[in-house]
Amino acid sequence: DPFTRGWVQNGKSGKFYSFALLELDRRVWMVKRFLRQHGYHYWGGESYGGALFDTGIRFGDAAASCGMGYIGKSNVLVTEKYGPRINMTYLATDAPLVTTRQTVESRCGSCRACEKTCMSGAILGDYFFHQRQCECMINVKPNMDYYSDFVKQDCDRCLRVCPQGEVKWSDKRKEASL
């Protein structure tokens, strides 16, 4: 939901932290501990920059090449269950893993929901995406959506309106009220 996608500011340090990324970090540490206990090596797993970002490999492209979903018109990974509403991290290991490489075909078709809602005009249609234009819109302070002095949220409009996926942010709100 938009709150867990938001960033919370630490009152003492002034740094912003993401609830979702903190939970991902916790789970990565659990997997790292498991791998270490079984004698395997690992590399990566940092949610807050570095490592994989320095290689030039995009999470979404790597995940799509593994069959986890497809790259949609908004240039993000779209999964069957959650659509584009996911957070990702990575962990490379020398542990023997069973691979089931399969490609997932795009289901965007003629849908233009993300293109129509994009404030920056970065989604240009036919899978053309202007990344810098999107980043500029998100990172310009007057264009950020603020919940309070301590919580802010990126745009994410394209993620909210995408009809793909079984679970949507609005579904979680309905479940919570039941």
PDB file of C-alpha atoms in Angstrom:
ATOM      1  CA  ASP A   1       0.000   0.000   0.000  1.00  0.00           C
ATOM      2  CA  PRO A   2       1.157   3.617  -0.341  1.00  0.00           C
ATOM      3  CA  PHE A   3       2.226   3.826   3.320  1.00  0.00           C
ATOM      4  CA  THR A   4       4.579   0.841   3.123  1.00  0.00           C
ATOM      5  CA  ARG A   5       5.828   2.220  -0.212  1.00  0.00           C
ATOM      6  CA  GLY A   6       6.567   5.478   1.601  1.00  0.00           C
ATOM      7  CA  TRP A   7       9.795   6.634   3.169  1.00  0.00           C
ATOM      8  CA  VAL A   8      10.040   7.415   6.880  1.00  0.00           C
ATOM      9  CA  GLN A   9      12.521  10.011   8.102  1.00  0.00           C
ATOM     10  CA  ASN A  10      14.643   9.220  11.128  1.00  0.00           C
ATOM     11  CA  GLY A  11      14.193  12.135  13.522  1.00  0.00           C
ATOM     12  CA  LYS A  12      17.821  12.080  14.711  1.00  0.00           C
ATOM     13  CA  SER A  13      19.821  11.392  11.537  1.00  0.00           C
ATOM     14  CA  GLY A  14      17.413  12.949   9.031  1.00  0.00           C
ATOM     15  CA  LYS A  15      17.839   9.952   6.670  1.00  0.00           C
ATOM     16  CA  PHE A  16      14.807   8.406   4.975  1.00  0.00           C
ATOM     17  CA  TYR A  17      14.095   4.666   5.254  1.00  0.00           C
ATOM     18  CA  SER A  18      11.577   2.455   3.478  1.00  0.00           C
ATOM     19  CA  PHE A  19       9.474   0.005   5.508  1.00  0.00           C
ATOM     20  CA  ALA A  20       9.343  -2.396   2.561  1.00  0.00           C
ATOM     21  CA  LEU A  21      13.108  -2.305   1.994  1.00  0.00           C
ATOM     22  CA  LEU A  22      13.802  -2.785   5.698  1.00  0.00           C
ATOM     23  CA  GLU A  23      11.666  -5.949   5.605  1.00  0.00           C
ATOM     24  CA  LEU A  24      13.483  -7.124   2.472  1.00  0.00           C
ATOM     25  CA  ASP A  25      16.803  -6.569   4.249  1.00  0.00           C
ATOM     26  CA  ARG A  26      15.594  -8.660   7.194  1.00  0.00           C
ATOM     27  CA  ARG A  27      14.657 -11.528   4.883  1.00  0.00           C
ATOM     28  CA  VAL A  28      17.956 -11.295   2.973  1.00  0.00           C
ATOM     29  CA  TRP A  29      19.844 -11.640   6.272  1.00  0.00           C
ATOM     30  CA  MET A  30      17.822 -14.786   7.035  1.00  0.00           C
ATOM     31  CA  VAL A  31      18.773 -16.302   3.655  1.00  0.00           C
ATOM     32  CA  LYS A  32      22.410 -15.253   4.127  1.00  0.00           C
ATOM     33  CA  ARG A  33      22.478 -16.953   7.541  1.00  0.00           C
ATOM     34  CA  PHE A  34      20.993 -20.122   6.017  1.00  0.00           C
ATOM     35  CA  LEU A  35      23.580 -20.143   3.191  1.00  0.00           C
ATOM     36  CA  ARG A  36      26.455 -19.509   5.608  1.00  0.00           C
ATOM     37  CA  GLN A  37      25.289 -22.319   7.933  1.00  0.00           C
ATOM     38  CA  HIS A  38      25.263 -24.719   4.976  1.00  0.00           C
ATOM     39  CA  GLY A  39      28.734 -23.706   3.750  1.00  0.00           C
ATOM     40  CA  TYR A  40      27.758 -21.619   0.707  1.00  0.00           C
ATOM     41  CA  HIS A  41      29.040 -18.214  -0.299  1.00  0.00           C
ATOM     42  CA  TYR A  42      26.895 -15.250  -1.312  1.00  0.00           C
ATOM     43  CA  TRP A  43      27.309 -11.797  -2.789  1.00  0.00           C
ATOM     44  CA  GLY A  44      25.019  -8.770  -2.717  1.00  0.00           C
ATOM     45  CA  GLY A  45      21.696  -8.263  -1.071  1.00  0.00           C
ATOM     46  CA  GLU A  46      22.001  -4.528  -0.416  1.00  0.00           C
ATOM     47  CA  SER A  47      18.702  -2.707  -0.880  1.00  0.00           C
ATOM     48  CA  TYR A  48      20.115   0.784  -0.489  1.00  0.00           C
ATOM     49  CA  GLY A  49      22.398   1.123  -3.518  1.00  0.00           C
ATOM     50  CA  GLY A  50      25.819  -0.220  -4.364  1.00  0.00           C
ATOM     51  CA  ALA A  51      26.850  -3.642  -5.658  1.00  0.00           C
ATOM     52  CA  LEU A  52      24.318  -4.640  -8.336  1.00  0.00           C
ATOM     53  CA  PHE A  53      23.688  -0.987  -9.220  1.00  0.00           C
ATOM     54  CA  ASP A  54      27.403  -0.626  -9.964  1.00  0.00           C
ATOM     55  CA  THR A  55      27.303  -3.508 -12.467  1.00  0.00           C
ATOM     56  CA  GLY A  56      24.729  -1.834 -14.719  1.00  0.00           C
ATOM     57  CA  ILE A  57      22.336  -4.792 -14.379  1.00  0.00           C
ATOM     58  CA  ARG A  58      18.718  -3.826 -13.676  1.00  0.00           C
ATOM     59  CA  PHE A  59      16.750  -5.876 -11.144  1.00  0.00           C
ATOM     60  CA  GLY A  60      13.716  -5.988 -13.434  1.00  0.00           C
ATOM     61  CA  ASP A  61      15.669  -7.216 -16.454  1.00  0.00           C
ATOM     62  CA  ALA A  62      17.440  -9.867 -14.383  1.00  0.00           C
ATOM     63  CA  ALA A  63      14.135 -11.040 -12.887  1.00  0.00           C
ATOM     64  CA  ALA A  64      12.409 -11.084 -16.295  1.00  0.00           C
ATOM     65  CA  SER A  65      15.248 -13.172 -17.760  1.00  0.00           C
ATOM     66  CA  CYS A  66      14.633 -15.686 -14.942  1.00  0.00           C
ATOM     67  CA  GLY A  67      10.940 -15.943 -15.814  1.00  0.00           C
ATOM     68  CA  MET A  68       9.588 -14.005 -12.826  1.00  0.00           C
ATOM     69  CA  GLY A  69       7.547 -11.674 -15.046  1.00  0.00           C
ATOM     70  CA  TYR A  70       7.911  -9.291 -17.971  1.00  0.00           C
ATOM     71  CA  ILE A  71       8.982  -5.680 -18.463  1.00  0.00           C
ATOM     72  CA  GLY A  72       5.862  -3.551 -18.920  1.00  0.00           C
ATOM     73  CA  LYS A  73       5.328  -0.276 -20.733  1.00  0.00           C
ATOM     74  CA  SER A  74       6.307   1.637 -17.594  1.00  0.00           C
ATOM     75  CA  ASN A  75       9.733  -0.094 -17.731  1.00  0.00           C
ATOM     76  CA  VAL A  76       9.188  -2.084 -14.515  1.00  0.00           C
ATOM     77  CA  LEU A  77       8.890  -5.802 -13.870  1.00  0.00           C
ATOM     78  CA  VAL A  78       5.256  -6.959 -13.932  1.00  0.00           C
ATOM     79  CA  THR A  79       4.528 -10.206 -12.063  1.00  0.00           C
ATOM     80  CA  GLU A  80       1.503 -12.444 -12.291  1.00  0.00           C
ATOM     81  CA  LYS A  81       0.445 -12.086  -8.647  1.00  0.00           C
ATOM     82  CA  TYR A  82       1.379  -8.490  -7.760  1.00  0.00           C
ATOM     83  CA  GLY A  83       1.624  -6.823 -11.154  1.00  0.00           C
ATOM     84  CA  PRO A  84       4.227  -4.023 -10.947  1.00  0.00           C
ATOM     85  CA  ARG A  85       3.629  -3.441  -7.215  1.00  0.00           C
ATOM     86  CA  ILE A  86       6.763  -5.135  -5.853  1.00  0.00           C
ATOM     87  CA  ASN A  87      10.080  -4.308  -4.223  1.00  0.00           C
ATOM     88  CA  MET A  88      13.117  -6.345  -5.192  1.00  0.00           C
ATOM     89  CA  THR A  89      16.550  -7.135  -3.913  1.00  0.00           C
ATOM     90  CA  TYR A  90      19.090  -9.687  -5.081  1.00  0.00           C
ATOM     91  CA  LEU A  91      21.473 -12.253  -3.690  1.00  0.00           C
ATOM     92  CA  ALA A  92      23.982 -14.220  -5.750  1.00  0.00           C
ATOM     93  CA  THR A  93      25.221 -17.542  -4.370  1.00  0.00           C
ATOM     94  CA  ASP A  94      27.288 -20.586  -5.254  1.00  0.00           C
ATOM     95  CA  ALA A  95      24.590 -22.854  -3.792  1.00  0.00           C
ATOM     96  CA  PRO A  96      23.225 -25.342  -6.335  1.00  0.00           C
ATOM     97  CA  LEU A  97      19.823 -24.015  -7.385  1.00  0.00           C
ATOM     98  CA  VAL A  98      17.217 -25.649  -9.603  1.00  0.00           C
ATOM     99  CA  THR A  99      16.591 -23.397 -12.586  1.00  0.00           C
ATOM    100  CA  THR A 100      13.355 -23.219 -14.524  1.00  0.00           C
ATOM    101  CA  ARG A 101      14.111 -20.551 -17.093  1.00  0.00           C
ATOM    102  CA  GLN A 102      11.036 -19.534 -19.017  1.00  0.00           C
ATOM    103  CA  THR A 103      10.118 -16.221 -20.541  1.00  0.00           C
ATOM    104  CA  VAL A 104       6.838 -14.539 -19.743  1.00  0.00           C
ATOM    105  CA  GLU A 105       5.147 -12.709 -22.596  1.00  0.00           C
ATOM    106  CA  SER A 106       3.973  -9.152 -22.017  1.00  0.00           C
ATOM    107  CA  ARG A 107       0.283  -8.804 -21.179  1.00  0.00           C
ATOM    108  CA  CYS A 108       0.192  -5.031 -21.621  1.00  0.00           C
ATOM    109  CA  GLY A 109      -1.344  -5.283 -25.081  1.00  0.00           C
ATOM    110  CA  SER A 110      -3.202  -2.095 -26.002  1.00  0.00           C
ATOM    111  CA  CYS A 111      -3.561  -0.950 -22.371  1.00  0.00           C
ATOM    112  CA  ARG A 112      -2.361   2.637 -21.856  1.00  0.00           C
ATOM    113  CA  ALA A 113      -3.338   3.175 -18.194  1.00  0.00           C
ATOM    114  CA  CYS A 114       0.239   3.870 -17.027  1.00  0.00           C
ATOM    115  CA  GLU A 115       0.944   6.151 -19.987  1.00  0.00           C
ATOM    116  CA  LYS A 116      -2.225   8.194 -19.381  1.00  0.00           C
ATOM    117  CA  THR A 117      -1.565   8.727 -15.647  1.00  0.00           C
ATOM    118  CA  CYS A 118       2.161   9.525 -15.876  1.00  0.00           C
ATOM    119  CA  MET A 119       2.671  13.122 -14.654  1.00  0.00           C
ATOM    120  CA  SER A 120       6.083  13.437 -16.287  1.00  0.00           C
ATOM    121  CA  GLY A 121       5.198  12.065 -19.707  1.00  0.00           C
ATOM    122  CA  ALA A 122       8.043   9.542 -19.338  1.00  0.00           C
ATOM    123  CA  ILE A 123       5.960   6.600 -20.599  1.00  0.00           C
ATOM    124  CA  LEU A 124       5.893   7.257 -24.316  1.00  0.00           C
ATOM    125  CA  GLY A 125       3.955   4.210 -25.555  1.00  0.00           C
ATOM    126  CA  ASP A 126       5.127   1.163 -27.511  1.00  0.00           C
ATOM    127  CA  TYR A 127       7.544   0.362 -24.662  1.00  0.00           C
ATOM    128  CA  PHE A 128       9.511   3.594 -25.009  1.00  0.00           C
ATOM    129  CA  PHE A 129      10.353   4.989 -21.584  1.00  0.00           C
ATOM    130  CA  HIS A 130      12.300   8.133 -20.658  1.00  0.00           C
ATOM    131  CA  GLN A 131      13.951   7.228 -17.334  1.00  0.00           C
ATOM    132  CA  ARG A 132      15.533  10.618 -16.603  1.00  0.00           C
ATOM    133  CA  GLN A 133      12.229  12.389 -17.157  1.00  0.00           C
ATOM    134  CA  CYS A 134      10.573  10.066 -14.609  1.00  0.00           C
ATOM    135  CA  GLU A 135      13.407  10.547 -12.084  1.00  0.00           C
ATOM    136  CA  CYS A 136      13.274  14.327 -12.442  1.00  0.00           C
ATOM    137  CA  MET A 137       9.562  14.377 -11.718  1.00  0.00           C
ATOM    138  CA  ILE A 138       9.949  12.190  -8.623  1.00  0.00           C
ATOM    139  CA  ASN A 139      13.007  13.912  -7.204  1.00  0.00           C
ATOM    140  CA  VAL A 140      11.881  17.534  -7.535  1.00  0.00           C
ATOM    141  CA  LYS A 141      10.806  18.462  -4.009  1.00  0.00           C
ATOM    142  CA  PRO A 142       7.554  20.313  -4.881  1.00  0.00           C
ATOM    143  CA  ASN A 143       6.316  17.258  -6.799  1.00  0.00           C
ATOM    144  CA  MET A 144       6.734  14.763  -3.944  1.00  0.00           C
ATOM    145  CA  ASP A 145       3.575  13.608  -2.175  1.00  0.00           C
ATOM    146  CA  TYR A 146       3.970  14.194   1.562  1.00  0.00           C
ATOM    147  CA  TYR A 147       1.976  12.420   4.266  1.00  0.00           C
ATOM    148  CA  SER A 148       3.732  14.320   7.064  1.00  0.00           C
ATOM    149  CA  ASP A 149       7.049  15.957   7.847  1.00  0.00           C
ATOM    150  CA  PHE A 150       8.526  12.494   8.430  1.00  0.00           C
ATOM    151  CA  VAL A 151       6.919  10.358   5.698  1.00  0.00           C
ATOM    152  CA  LYS A 152       7.151  10.968   1.964  1.00  0.00           C
ATOM    153  CA  GLN A 153       6.257   8.847  -1.046  1.00  0.00           C
ATOM    154  CA  ASP A 154       7.517   8.613  -4.606  1.00  0.00           C
ATOM    155  CA  CYS A 155       5.045   9.148  -7.455  1.00  0.00           C
ATOM    156  CA  ASP A 156       4.232   5.474  -8.255  1.00  0.00           C
ATOM    157  CA  ARG A 157       1.104   6.466 -10.190  1.00  0.00           C
ATOM    158  CA  CYS A 158       1.893   3.999 -12.958  1.00  0.00           C
ATOM    159  CA  LEU A 159       2.086   1.199 -10.380  1.00  0.00           C
ATOM    160  CA  ARG A 160      -1.239   2.144  -8.804  1.00  0.00           C
ATOM    161  CA  VAL A 161      -3.266   2.131 -12.024  1.00  0.00           C
ATOM    162  CA  CYS A 162      -1.810  -0.992 -13.665  1.00  0.00           C
ATOM    163  CA  PRO A 163      -4.595  -3.579 -14.043  1.00  0.00           C
ATOM    164  CA  GLN A 164      -2.108  -6.492 -13.991  1.00  0.00           C
ATOM    165  CA  GLY A 165      -1.710  -8.720 -10.947  1.00  0.00           C
ATOM    166  CA  GLU A 166      -4.126 -10.366  -8.542  1.00  0.00           C
ATOM    167  CA  VAL A 167      -3.182  -8.177  -5.561  1.00  0.00           C
ATOM    168  CA  LYS A 168      -3.540  -4.406  -5.753  1.00  0.00           C
ATOM    169  CA  TRP A 169      -3.042  -1.696  -3.150  1.00  0.00           C
ATOM    170  CA  SER A 170      -6.778  -1.065  -2.937  1.00  0.00           C
ATOM    171  CA  ASP A 171      -7.365  -4.819  -2.304  1.00  0.00           C
ATOM    172  CA  LYS A 172      -5.120  -4.671   0.788  1.00  0.00           C
ATOM    173  CA  ARG A 173      -7.137  -1.766   2.214  1.00  0.00           C
ATOM    174  CA  LYS A 174     -10.377  -3.737   1.772  1.00  0.00           C
ATOM    175  CA  GLU A 175      -8.828  -6.795   3.465  1.00  0.00           C
ATOM    176  CA  ALA A 176      -7.636  -4.673   6.400  1.00  0.00           C
ATOM    177  CA  SER A 177     -11.129  -3.252   6.985  1.00  0.00           C
ATOM    178  CA  LEU A 178     -12.767  -6.716   7.116  1.00  0.00           C
TER     179      LEU A 178
END
